[in-house]
mmCIF file of C-alpha atoms in Angstrom:
data_model
loop_
_atom_site.group_PDB
_atom_site.id
_atom_site.type_symbol
_atom_site.label_atom_id
_atom_site.label_comp_id
_atom_site.label_asym_id
_atom_site.label_seq_id
_atom_site.Cartn_x
_atom_site.Cartn_y
_atom_site.Cartn_z
ATOM 1 C CA UNK A 23 -32.622 328.107 82.702
ATOM 2 C CA UNK A 24 -29.809 330.253 84.284
ATOM 3 C CA UNK A 25 -26.602 328.966 84.370
ATOM 4 C CA UNK A 26 -25.872 328.174 88.264
ATOM 5 C CA UNK A 27 -22.394 326.766 88.009
ATOM 6 C CA UNK A 28 -21.086 329.466 90.120
ATOM 7 C CA UNK A 29 -22.877 327.544 93.128
ATOM 8 C CA UNK A 30 -19.853 325.318 92.862
ATOM 9 C CA UNK A 31 -17.846 328.141 94.540
ATOM 10 C CA UNK A 32 -16.888 327.760 97.972
ATOM 11 C CA UNK A 33 -19.282 330.625 99.087
ATOM 12 C CA UNK A 34 -22.328 328.259 99.238
ATOM 13 C CA UNK A 35 -23.321 324.882 100.713
ATOM 14 C CA UNK A 36 -25.785 322.361 99.830
ATOM 15 C CA UNK A 37 -28.789 324.355 101.044
ATOM 16 C CA UNK A 38 -27.837 327.312 98.769
ATOM 17 C CA UNK A 39 -27.579 325.162 95.712
ATOM 18 C CA UNK A 40 -31.007 323.147 96.377
ATOM 19 C CA UNK A 41 -32.647 326.641 97.042
ATOM 20 C CA UNK A 42 -31.274 328.037 93.695
ATOM 21 C CA UNK A 43 -32.060 324.931 91.697
ATOM 22 C CA UNK A 44 -35.771 325.044 93.053
ATOM 23 C CA UNK A 45 -36.296 328.847 92.686
ATOM 24 C CA UNK A 46 -35.061 328.536 89.057
ATOM 25 C CA UNK A 47 -37.343 325.531 88.256
ATOM 26 C CA UNK A 48 -40.312 327.395 89.910
ATOM 27 C CA UNK A 49 -39.457 330.677 87.715
ATOM 28 C CA UNK A 50 -39.251 328.767 84.594
ATOM 29 C CA UNK A 51 -42.773 327.268 85.417
ATOM 30 C CA UNK A 52 -44.495 330.460 86.541
ATOM 31 C CA UNK A 53 -42.710 333.414 85.078
ATOM 32 C CA UNK A 54 -42.455 332.518 81.245
ATOM 33 C CA UNK A 55 -45.426 334.152 80.264
ATOM 34 C CA UNK A 56 -45.094 337.188 82.130
ATOM 35 C CA UNK A 57 -45.164 340.154 79.722
ATOM 36 C CA UNK A 58 -42.571 343.207 80.147
ATOM 37 C CA UNK A 59 -45.508 345.279 79.547
ATOM 38 C CA UNK A 60 -48.390 344.635 81.957
ATOM 39 C CA UNK A 61 -50.831 346.149 84.608
ATOM 40 C CA UNK A 62 -47.748 346.786 86.943
ATOM 41 C CA UNK A 63 -50.068 347.187 90.202
ATOM 42 C CA UNK A 64 -51.918 344.008 89.614
ATOM 43 C CA UNK A 65 -49.024 341.978 88.656
ATOM 44 C CA UNK A 66 -46.835 343.341 91.775
ATOM 45 C CA UNK A 67 -49.705 342.254 93.688
ATOM 46 C CA UNK A 68 -50.114 338.906 92.121
ATOM 47 C CA UNK A 69 -46.305 338.320 92.355
ATOM 48 C CA UNK A 70 -46.071 338.865 95.926
ATOM 49 C CA UNK A 71 -48.975 336.520 96.540
ATOM 50 C CA UNK A 72 -47.400 333.903 94.411
ATOM 51 C CA UNK A 73 -43.740 334.264 95.715
ATOM 52 C CA UNK A 74 -45.519 333.815 99.418
ATOM 53 C CA UNK A 75 -47.723 331.185 98.530
ATOM 54 C CA UNK A 76 -44.692 329.223 96.992
ATOM 55 C CA UNK A 77 -42.445 329.966 100.097
ATOM 56 C CA UNK A 78 -39.833 331.860 98.400
ATOM 57 C CA UNK A 79 -40.750 335.050 100.807
ATOM 58 C CA UNK A 80 -39.560 332.849 103.788
ATOM 59 C CA UNK A 81 -36.106 334.022 102.981
ATOM 60 C CA UNK A 82 -36.895 337.574 103.938
ATOM 61 C CA UNK A 83 -37.791 337.103 107.630
ATOM 62 C CA UNK A 84 -36.122 335.093 110.335
ATOM 63 C CA UNK A 85 -37.393 331.430 111.276
ATOM 64 C CA UNK A 86 -38.796 333.054 114.626
ATOM 65 C CA UNK A 87 -41.720 334.575 112.366
ATOM 66 C CA UNK A 88 -41.899 332.247 109.480
ATOM 67 C CA UNK A 89 -38.735 332.374 107.938
ATOM 68 C CA UNK A 90 -36.670 329.474 106.599
ATOM 69 C CA UNK A 91 -33.317 330.530 108.465
ATOM 70 C CA UNK A 92 -32.676 331.561 112.159
ATOM 71 C CA UNK A 93 -31.256 334.684 110.761
ATOM 72 C CA UNK A 94 -31.671 336.201 107.176
ATOM 73 C CA UNK A 95 -29.406 334.437 105.027
ATOM 74 C CA UNK A 96 -28.165 336.971 102.799
ATOM 75 C CA UNK A 97 -26.631 334.536 100.390
ATOM 76 C CA UNK A 98 -30.126 333.367 99.650
ATOM 77 C CA UNK A 99 -31.536 336.785 99.367
ATOM 78 C CA UNK A 100 -28.688 337.498 96.650
ATOM 79 C CA UNK A 101 -29.382 334.116 94.738
ATOM 80 C CA UNK A 102 -33.198 334.882 94.798
ATOM 81 C CA UNK A 103 -32.411 338.456 93.243
ATOM 82 C CA UNK A 104 -29.989 337.237 90.760
ATOM 83 C CA UNK A 105 -32.384 334.311 89.610
ATOM 84 C CA UNK A 106 -35.641 336.305 89.721
ATOM 85 C CA UNK A 107 -33.795 339.292 87.637
ATOM 86 C CA UNK A 108 -32.387 336.748 84.998
ATOM 87 C CA UNK A 109 -36.392 335.765 84.350
ATOM 88 C CA UNK A 110 -38.177 338.949 85.030
ATOM 89 C CA UNK A 111 -37.238 342.314 86.467
ATOM 90 C CA UNK A 112 -40.715 342.989 88.178
ATOM 91 C CA UNK A 113 -40.459 339.585 89.880
ATOM 92 C CA UNK A 114 -37.089 340.597 91.360
ATOM 93 C CA UNK A 115 -38.779 343.862 92.182
ATOM 94 C CA UNK A 116 -41.674 342.320 94.079
ATOM 95 C CA UNK A 117 -39.218 340.000 95.890
ATOM 96 C CA UNK A 118 -36.875 342.702 96.887
ATOM 97 C CA UNK A 119 -39.514 345.060 98.447
ATOM 98 C CA UNK A 120 -40.622 342.510 100.687
ATOM 99 C CA UNK A 121 -37.194 342.140 102.004
ATOM 100 C CA UNK A 122 -36.320 345.759 102.300
ATOM 101 C CA UNK A 123 -39.809 346.757 103.497
ATOM 102 C CA UNK A 124 -39.599 344.288 106.189
ATOM 103 C CA UNK A 125 -35.875 344.143 107.106
ATOM 104 C CA UNK A 126 -35.958 347.067 109.575
ATOM 105 C CA UNK A 127 -38.617 345.417 111.206
ATOM 106 C CA UNK A 128 -36.617 342.172 111.416
ATOM 107 C CA UNK A 129 -33.585 344.059 112.803
ATOM 108 C CA UNK A 130 -34.980 346.501 115.233
ATOM 109 C CA UNK A 131 -38.738 345.781 115.728
ATOM 110 C CA UNK A 132 -40.383 344.945 119.072
ATOM 111 C CA UNK A 133 -41.576 341.493 119.523
ATOM 112 C CA UNK A 134 -45.075 342.822 118.873
ATOM 113 C CA UNK A 135 -44.089 344.529 115.697
ATOM 114 C CA UNK A 136 -42.404 341.395 114.536
ATOM 115 C CA UNK A 137 -45.521 339.429 115.238
ATOM 116 C CA UNK A 138 -47.751 341.884 113.632
ATOM 117 C CA UNK A 139 -46.014 342.383 110.321
ATOM 118 C CA UNK A 140 -43.533 339.755 109.547
ATOM 119 C CA UNK A 141 -45.740 336.561 109.128
ATOM 120 C CA UNK A 142 -48.033 338.273 106.836
ATOM 121 C CA UNK A 143 -45.101 339.545 104.646
ATOM 122 C CA UNK A 144 -43.754 336.120 104.651
ATOM 123 C CA UNK A 145 -47.055 334.387 103.562
ATOM 124 C CA UNK A 146 -47.242 337.470 100.799
ATOM 125 C CA UNK A 147 -50.526 338.800 102.346
ATOM 126 C CA UNK A 148 -49.044 342.313 103.164
ATOM 127 C CA UNK A 149 -47.027 344.144 100.701
ATOM 128 C CA UNK A 150 -44.040 346.068 102.335
ATOM 129 C CA UNK A 151 -42.451 349.401 101.594
ATOM 130 C CA UNK A 152 -39.361 351.664 102.559
ATOM 131 C CA UNK A 153 -40.060 355.493 102.555
ATOM 132 C CA UNK A 154 -36.897 357.019 103.040
ATOM 133 C CA UNK A 155 -36.203 359.751 100.156
ATOM 134 C CA UNK A 156 -37.735 363.054 100.187
ATOM 135 C CA UNK A 157 -37.715 365.939 97.197
ATOM 136 C CA UNK A 158 -34.786 367.645 98.775
ATOM 137 C CA UNK A 159 -33.232 364.581 100.366
ATOM 138 C CA UNK A 160 -32.101 361.378 98.676
ATOM 139 C CA UNK A 161 -28.256 360.417 99.171
ATOM 140 C CA UNK A 162 -28.185 363.221 101.773
ATOM 141 C CA UNK A 163 -30.241 361.577 104.544
ATOM 142 C CA UNK A 164 -29.555 364.187 107.141
ATOM 143 C CA UNK A 165 -31.525 366.561 104.987
ATOM 144 C CA UNK A 166 -34.737 364.833 105.675
ATOM 145 C CA UNK A 167 -37.594 367.184 106.468
ATOM 146 C CA UNK A 168 -40.639 365.106 107.278
ATOM 147 C CA UNK A 169 -41.264 365.431 111.101
ATOM 148 C CA UNK A 170 -42.593 363.058 113.857
ATOM 149 C CA UNK A 171 -43.758 365.291 116.633
ATOM 150 C CA UNK A 172 -44.855 364.092 120.170
ATOM 151 C CA UNK A 173 -48.684 364.011 120.515
ATOM 152 C CA UNK A 174 -49.550 363.116 123.736
ATOM 153 C CA UNK A 175 -47.335 360.663 125.731
ATOM 154 C CA UNK A 176 -48.099 357.510 123.777
ATOM 155 C CA UNK A 177 -48.413 359.058 119.910
ATOM 156 C CA UNK A 178 -46.526 360.815 117.485
ATOM 157 C CA UNK A 179 -47.886 362.877 114.411
ATOM 158 C CA UNK A 180 -46.017 362.765 111.079
ATOM 159 C CA UNK A 181 -45.943 365.455 108.620
ATOM 160 C CA UNK A 182 -44.073 365.735 105.257
ATOM 161 C CA UNK A 183 -43.562 364.252 101.617
ATOM 162 C CA UNK A 184 -41.859 361.315 100.684
ATOM 163 C CA UNK A 185 -41.145 360.589 97.068
ATOM 164 C CA UNK A 186 -39.803 357.491 94.572
ATOM 165 C CA UNK A 187 -41.235 355.543 97.115
ATOM 166 C CA UNK A 188 -41.312 351.880 95.557
ATOM 167 C CA UNK A 189 -44.888 349.974 95.928
ATOM 168 C CA UNK A 190 -45.872 353.634 96.564
ATOM 169 C CA UNK A 191 -49.771 353.200 96.349
ATOM 170 C CA UNK A 192 -49.942 349.669 96.540
ATOM 171 C CA UNK A 193 -48.273 348.727 99.790
ATOM 172 C CA UNK A 194 -49.973 347.794 102.871
ATOM 173 C CA UNK A 195 -47.287 349.467 105.389
ATOM 174 C CA UNK A 196 -44.094 351.763 105.089
ATOM 175 C CA UNK A 197 -41.022 351.943 106.861
ATOM 176 C CA UNK A 198 -41.106 355.905 107.252
ATOM 177 C CA UNK A 199 -37.992 357.945 108.321
ATOM 178 C CA UNK A 200 -38.964 361.159 110.126
ATOM 179 C CA UNK A 201 -37.009 364.187 112.026
ATOM 180 C CA UNK A 202 -37.884 363.697 115.745
ATOM 181 C CA UNK A 203 -35.223 366.269 117.091
ATOM 182 C CA UNK A 204 -33.290 364.541 119.541
ATOM 183 C CA UNK A 205 -30.069 365.976 117.978
ATOM 184 C CA UNK A 206 -29.064 367.785 114.646
ATOM 185 C CA UNK A 207 -28.697 366.115 111.326
ATOM 186 C CA UNK A 208 -28.663 362.206 111.025
ATOM 187 C CA UNK A 209 -28.718 361.947 114.754
ATOM 188 C CA UNK A 210 -32.375 363.228 115.197
ATOM 189 C CA UNK A 211 -34.046 360.894 113.062
ATOM 190 C CA UNK A 212 -36.443 358.066 114.104
ATOM 191 C CA UNK A 213 -38.131 355.257 112.101
ATOM 192 C CA UNK A 214 -41.788 354.176 112.121
ATOM 193 C CA UNK A 215 -44.002 351.503 110.809
ATOM 194 C CA UNK A 216 -46.912 353.313 108.972
ATOM 195 C CA UNK A 217 -49.812 351.366 107.996
ATOM 196 C CA UNK A 218 -51.274 352.450 104.550
ATOM 197 C CA UNK A 219 -54.711 353.077 105.938
ATOM 198 C CA UNK A 220 -53.695 355.451 108.456
ATOM 199 C CA UNK A 221 -55.646 358.661 108.211
ATOM 200 C CA UNK A 222 -53.719 361.520 106.583
ATOM 201 C CA UNK A 223 -51.519 359.310 104.540
ATOM 202 C CA UNK A 224 -52.417 359.851 100.725
ATOM 203 C CA UNK A 225 -50.529 358.921 97.456
ATOM 204 C CA UNK A 226 -50.367 362.312 95.752
ATOM 205 C CA UNK A 227 -48.698 361.216 92.682
ATOM 206 C CA UNK A 228 -47.564 358.081 90.667
ATOM 207 C CA UNK A 229 -44.181 357.989 89.162
ATOM 208 C CA UNK A 230 -43.730 356.578 85.482
ATOM 209 C CA UNK A 231 -40.250 355.150 84.806
ATOM 210 C CA UNK A 232 -38.751 353.372 81.751
ATOM 211 C CA UNK A 233 -38.817 350.231 83.288
ATOM 212 C CA UNK A 234 -42.572 350.095 84.842
ATOM 213 C CA UNK A 235 -42.536 349.690 88.616
ATOM 214 C CA UNK A 236 -45.172 350.910 91.126
ATOM 215 C CA UNK A 237 -43.592 354.264 92.518
ATOM 216 C CA UNK A 238 -45.286 357.130 94.140
ATOM 217 C CA UNK A 239 -45.030 360.392 95.884
ATOM 218 C CA UNK A 240 -46.827 360.253 99.337
ATOM 219 C CA UNK A 241 -48.153 362.792 101.694
ATOM 220 C CA UNK A 242 -48.311 362.624 105.513
ATOM 221 C CA UNK A 243 -50.396 365.124 106.950
ATOM 222 C CA UNK A 244 -51.174 364.859 110.806
ATOM 223 C CA UNK A 245 -50.740 361.143 110.530
ATOM 224 C CA UNK A 246 -51.010 360.049 114.037
ATOM 225 C CA UNK A 247 -49.484 356.683 115.097
ATOM 226 C CA UNK A 248 -48.647 354.999 118.531
ATOM 227 C CA UNK A 249 -45.068 355.408 119.625
ATOM 228 C CA UNK A 250 -44.879 351.619 119.829
ATOM 229 C CA UNK A 251 -44.633 351.887 116.107
ATOM 230 C CA UNK A 252 -41.312 353.176 116.400
ATOM 231 C CA UNK A 253 -38.260 350.790 115.402
ATOM 232 C CA UNK A 254 -35.673 351.075 118.170
ATOM 233 C CA UNK A 255 -35.116 354.070 120.245
ATOM 234 C CA UNK A 256 -35.872 357.669 119.391
ATOM 235 C CA UNK A 257 -33.011 359.078 117.313
ATOM 236 C CA UNK A 258 -32.096 355.575 115.877
ATOM 237 C CA UNK A 259 -33.520 356.346 112.605
ATOM 238 C CA UNK A 260 -30.110 356.574 110.471
ATOM 239 C CA UNK A 261 -28.845 353.462 112.206
ATOM 240 C CA UNK A 262 -31.862 351.492 111.139
ATOM 241 C CA UNK A 263 -31.710 352.973 107.712
ATOM 242 C CA UNK A 264 -27.850 352.524 107.225
ATOM 243 C CA UNK A 265 -28.099 348.717 108.905
ATOM 244 C CA UNK A 266 -30.785 347.829 106.658
ATOM 245 C CA UNK A 267 -29.133 349.042 103.522
ATOM 246 C CA UNK A 268 -25.910 347.396 104.568
ATOM 247 C CA UNK A 269 -27.609 344.139 104.001
ATOM 248 C CA UNK A 270 -29.873 344.736 101.296
ATOM 249 C CA UNK A 271 -27.424 346.910 99.250
ATOM 250 C CA UNK A 272 -25.480 343.666 98.168
ATOM 251 C CA UNK A 273 -28.778 342.241 96.854
ATOM 252 C CA UNK A 274 -29.069 345.191 94.381
ATOM 253 C CA UNK A 275 -25.702 344.094 92.885
ATOM 254 C CA UNK A 276 -27.184 340.519 92.862
ATOM 255 C CA UNK A 277 -30.085 341.791 90.571
ATOM 256 C CA UNK A 278 -27.528 343.587 88.334
ATOM 257 C CA UNK A 279 -25.818 340.302 88.157
ATOM 258 C CA UNK A 280 -28.686 338.503 87.017
ATOM 259 C CA UNK A 281 -29.835 340.999 84.436
ATOM 260 C CA UNK A 282 -26.097 340.876 83.222
ATOM 261 C CA UNK A 283 -26.158 337.086 82.912
ATOM 262 C CA UNK A 284 -29.314 336.911 80.991
ATOM 263 C CA UNK A 285 -27.793 339.529 78.565
ATOM 264 C CA UNK A 286 -24.778 337.602 78.010
ATOM 265 C CA UNK A 287 -26.924 334.588 77.347
ATOM 266 C CA UNK A 288 -29.038 336.513 75.147
ATOM 267 C CA UNK A 289 -25.767 338.065 73.314
ATOM 268 C CA UNK A 290 -24.167 334.607 73.265
ATOM 269 C CA UNK A 291 -27.440 332.985 71.479
ATOM 270 C CA UNK A 292 -27.517 335.970 68.868
ATOM 271 C CA UNK A 293 -23.850 335.443 68.041
ATOM 272 C CA UNK A 294 -24.399 331.962 67.604
ATOM 273 C CA UNK A 295 -27.435 331.930 65.241
ATOM 274 C CA UNK A 296 -27.020 335.398 63.229
ATOM 275 C CA UNK A 297 -25.315 335.040 59.971
ATOM 276 C CA UNK A 298 -23.250 337.678 58.481
ATOM 277 C CA UNK A 299 -21.060 337.520 55.625
ATOM 278 C CA UNK A 300 -21.699 334.041 54.982
ATOM 279 C CA UNK A 301 -20.513 332.994 58.608
ATOM 280 C CA UNK A 302 -22.116 333.474 62.359
ATOM 281 C CA UNK A 303 -21.678 336.726 63.949
ATOM 282 C CA UNK A 304 -20.014 334.875 66.849
ATOM 283 C CA UNK A 305 -16.980 334.169 64.430
ATOM 284 C CA UNK A 306 -16.138 337.674 64.148
ATOM 285 C CA UNK A 307 -13.271 338.915 66.377
ATOM 286 C CA UNK A 308 -15.042 341.841 67.535
ATOM 287 C CA UNK A 309 -17.950 340.001 68.642
ATOM 288 C CA UNK A 310 -15.605 337.430 70.446
ATOM 289 C CA UNK A 311 -14.167 340.544 72.394
ATOM 290 C CA UNK A 312 -17.410 341.873 73.625
ATOM 291 C CA UNK A 313 -18.618 338.315 74.899
ATOM 292 C CA UNK A 314 -15.264 337.686 76.522
ATOM 293 C CA UNK A 315 -15.208 341.067 78.100
ATOM 294 C CA UNK A 316 -18.832 340.502 79.229
ATOM 295 C CA UNK A 317 -17.956 336.904 80.732
ATOM 296 C CA UNK A 318 -15.055 338.172 82.475
ATOM 297 C CA UNK A 319 -17.203 341.101 84.184
ATOM 298 C CA UNK A 320 -20.004 338.814 85.153
ATOM 299 C CA UNK A 321 -17.771 336.586 86.889
ATOM 300 C CA UNK A 322 -16.013 339.339 88.798
ATOM 301 C CA UNK A 323 -19.500 340.863 89.909
ATOM 302 C CA UNK A 324 -20.564 337.514 91.325
ATOM 303 C CA UNK A 325 -17.436 336.867 93.023
ATOM 304 C CA UNK A 326 -17.827 340.624 94.721
ATOM 305 C CA UNK A 327 -21.613 340.137 95.357
ATOM 306 C CA UNK A 328 -21.169 336.797 97.226
ATOM 307 C CA UNK A 329 -18.049 337.826 99.207
ATOM 308 C CA UNK A 330 -20.144 340.419 100.454
ATOM 309 C CA UNK A 331 -23.056 338.084 101.286
ATOM 310 C CA UNK A 332 -20.761 335.059 102.688
ATOM 311 C CA UNK A 333 -19.061 337.915 104.938
ATOM 312 C CA UNK A 334 -22.410 338.958 106.564
ATOM 313 C CA UNK A 335 -23.581 335.202 106.797
ATOM 314 C CA UNK A 336 -20.475 334.146 108.560
ATOM 315 C CA UNK A 337 -20.411 336.697 111.342
ATOM 316 C CA UNK A 338 -19.282 340.048 110.127
ATOM 317 C CA UNK A 339 -21.109 342.668 112.152
ATOM 318 C CA UNK A 340 -21.140 345.282 109.005
ATOM 319 C CA UNK A 341 -20.273 344.657 105.522
ATOM 320 C CA UNK A 342 -20.476 348.453 104.418
ATOM 321 C CA UNK A 343 -17.290 348.301 102.262
ATOM 322 C CA UNK A 344 -17.977 344.946 100.742
ATOM 323 C CA UNK A 345 -21.694 345.632 99.985
ATOM 324 C CA UNK A 346 -20.815 349.253 98.398
ATOM 325 C CA UNK A 347 -18.233 347.667 96.350
ATOM 326 C CA UNK A 348 -20.413 344.823 95.166
ATOM 327 C CA UNK A 349 -23.303 347.151 94.203
ATOM 328 C CA UNK A 350 -21.278 349.914 92.652
ATOM 329 C CA UNK A 351 -19.356 347.235 90.331
ATOM 330 C CA UNK A 352 -22.077 344.946 89.655
ATOM 331 C CA UNK A 353 -24.707 347.540 88.504
ATOM 332 C CA UNK A 354 -21.766 349.613 86.440
ATOM 333 C CA UNK A 355 -20.745 346.214 84.549
ATOM 334 C CA UNK A 356 -24.340 345.192 84.267
ATOM 335 C CA UNK A 357 -25.058 348.265 82.223
ATOM 336 C CA UNK A 358 -22.063 347.724 80.011
ATOM 337 C CA UNK A 359 -23.029 344.160 79.511
ATOM 338 C CA UNK A 360 -26.398 345.017 78.561
ATOM 339 C CA UNK A 361 -25.309 347.609 76.126
ATOM 340 C CA UNK A 362 -23.044 345.206 74.502
ATOM 341 C CA UNK A 363 -25.779 342.721 73.935
ATOM 342 C CA UNK A 364 -28.093 345.426 72.434
ATOM 343 C CA UNK A 365 -25.385 346.115 69.856
ATOM 344 C CA UNK A 366 -24.963 342.646 68.903
ATOM 345 C CA UNK A 367 -28.729 342.672 68.620
ATOM 346 C CA UNK A 368 -28.572 345.330 66.039
ATOM 347 C CA UNK A 369 -31.942 347.052 65.279
ATOM 348 C CA UNK A 370 -33.691 344.180 67.139
ATOM 349 C CA UNK A 371 -31.897 345.218 70.212
ATOM 350 C CA UNK A 372 -33.913 348.486 70.541
ATOM 351 C CA UNK A 373 -37.284 347.058 69.306
ATOM 352 C CA UNK A 374 -40.008 347.561 71.666
ATOM 353 C CA UNK A 375 -40.857 343.896 73.182
ATOM 354 C CA UNK A 376 -37.495 342.421 72.602
ATOM 355 C CA UNK A 377 -35.491 341.061 75.656
ATOM 356 C CA UNK A 378 -32.314 343.070 75.025
ATOM 357 C CA UNK A 379 -34.674 346.251 75.061
ATOM 358 C CA UNK A 380 -36.422 345.219 78.346
ATOM 359 C CA UNK A 381 -33.074 344.647 79.810
ATOM 360 C CA UNK A 382 -31.646 347.851 78.830
ATOM 361 C CA UNK A 383 -34.577 349.538 80.551
ATOM 362 C CA UNK A 384 -34.428 347.489 83.782
ATOM 363 C CA UNK A 385 -30.628 347.683 84.342
ATOM 364 C CA UNK A 386 -30.631 351.617 84.274
ATOM 365 C CA UNK A 387 -32.194 352.360 87.552
ATOM 366 C CA UNK A 388 -30.087 349.872 89.609
ATOM 367 C CA UNK A 389 -27.127 352.372 89.225
ATOM 368 C CA UNK A 390 -29.137 355.026 91.137
ATOM 369 C CA UNK A 391 -31.310 353.354 93.736
ATOM 370 C CA UNK A 392 -30.263 352.495 97.252
ATOM 371 C CA UNK A 393 -27.289 354.689 96.778
ATOM 372 C CA UNK A 394 -26.299 355.891 93.549
ATOM 373 C CA UNK A 395 -22.749 354.775 92.072
ATOM 374 C CA UNK A 396 -21.125 358.066 92.960
ATOM 375 C CA UNK A 397 -22.332 357.904 96.487
ATOM 376 C CA UNK A 398 -20.778 354.085 96.778
ATOM 377 C CA UNK A 399 -17.725 355.525 95.678
ATOM 378 C CA UNK A 400 -17.660 358.061 98.683
ATOM 379 C CA UNK A 401 -18.681 355.361 100.875
ATOM 380 C CA UNK A 402 -16.065 352.848 99.751
ATOM 381 C CA UNK A 403 -13.451 355.599 100.101
ATOM 382 C CA UNK A 404 -14.446 356.433 103.462
ATOM 383 C CA UNK A 405 -14.209 352.955 104.814
ATOM 384 C CA UNK A 406 -10.682 352.613 103.365
ATOM 385 C CA UNK A 407 -9.431 355.747 105.234
ATOM 386 C CA UNK A 408 -10.876 354.842 108.330
ATOM 387 C CA UNK A 409 -8.981 351.245 107.996
ATOM 388 C CA UNK A 410 -5.851 353.192 107.169
ATOM 389 C CA UNK A 411 -6.426 355.523 110.413
ATOM 390 C CA UNK A 412 -7.136 352.316 112.488
ATOM 391 C CA UNK A 413 -4.338 350.344 111.414
ATOM 392 C CA UNK A 414 -1.330 352.712 113.126
ATOM 393 C CA UNK A 415 -3.234 352.125 116.155
ATOM 394 C CA UNK A 416 -3.575 348.548 115.907
ATOM 395 C CA UNK A 417 0.285 348.343 115.234
ATOM 396 C CA UNK A 418 1.054 350.394 117.954
ATOM 397 C CA UNK A 419 -0.968 348.346 120.504
ATOM 398 C CA UNK A 420 0.815 345.076 119.014
ATOM 399 C CA UNK A 421 4.016 346.646 119.613
#
């Protein structure tokens, strides 16, 4: 079981503590036999159904459409990802994509769209996906080339390629961002909900990665959908994407935190039981230094992740700076902690099938998706400079 002693921190209330303890218990009972090398598509579908049946996906939608809280509780989302990632990377992935692929609907969808999609996502009957990235547009959202052109008064026609799409090929719907031309660059994008069975939508390539997840390249060829499938107004696509990532980026840090916490547990266990030169590996000062550094970094990552989540839950309109810092720091230290764990395990750390090896493969992608570390640094710096520019103006007003 995961160490949940940090739930004594003032970021949390009793509902969070009860939620975390119950989810950890469920994971211990239901994920213990889940292999790190499995039929990914089948396993993801099964995990979504299981998470929905057990009620854990109620966390990703608001209470008005079957969720557990009036508004999405970011602390619970982060706790869920931390706990699930500690137990199994694919379980975390299945949970996370239900949130990311429905979050734009919760935040910007019409009442009709919310009623159509959110209850099914919450119940685990519908698999969700978020389709933003393209072959020539990832971090640079303004470079998106996929188009959605008017087709009669009440329909649009989508054409383009999306790639590196999580749940690609198994999702029941995709949140698709396309250029609608209201203005140049990011101001000319819109977001649409596109059902997977829409004529003209095909999976053209499955993408294999070091930690197996369902990823694919999608082609949209004259995909005709009603304009009522749009999220927000025309030209709101960038706002939809950034507001969604503003929330869910902190949960990526939480997933990295769960992986790092599991790696530290594995390292401490190995250090306590591995005998070397007549004493335990943990008696060696170099090992103690590695464990101490990892413990400090895990705590620091947890503080940053839950600061971001607490800020959002207590009324902050945007948490761009906080979530970017949490994502950047937690994913980077997660890599360091896992690497130390592999080193402490020696040859067994790179042996296929070992937990250390699985964690090593799982952690790497988190430093890239939903904004690579380098992008987070740019975002953080921009937010810092904006605050400095605004500060003199505020002082002048007070004077």
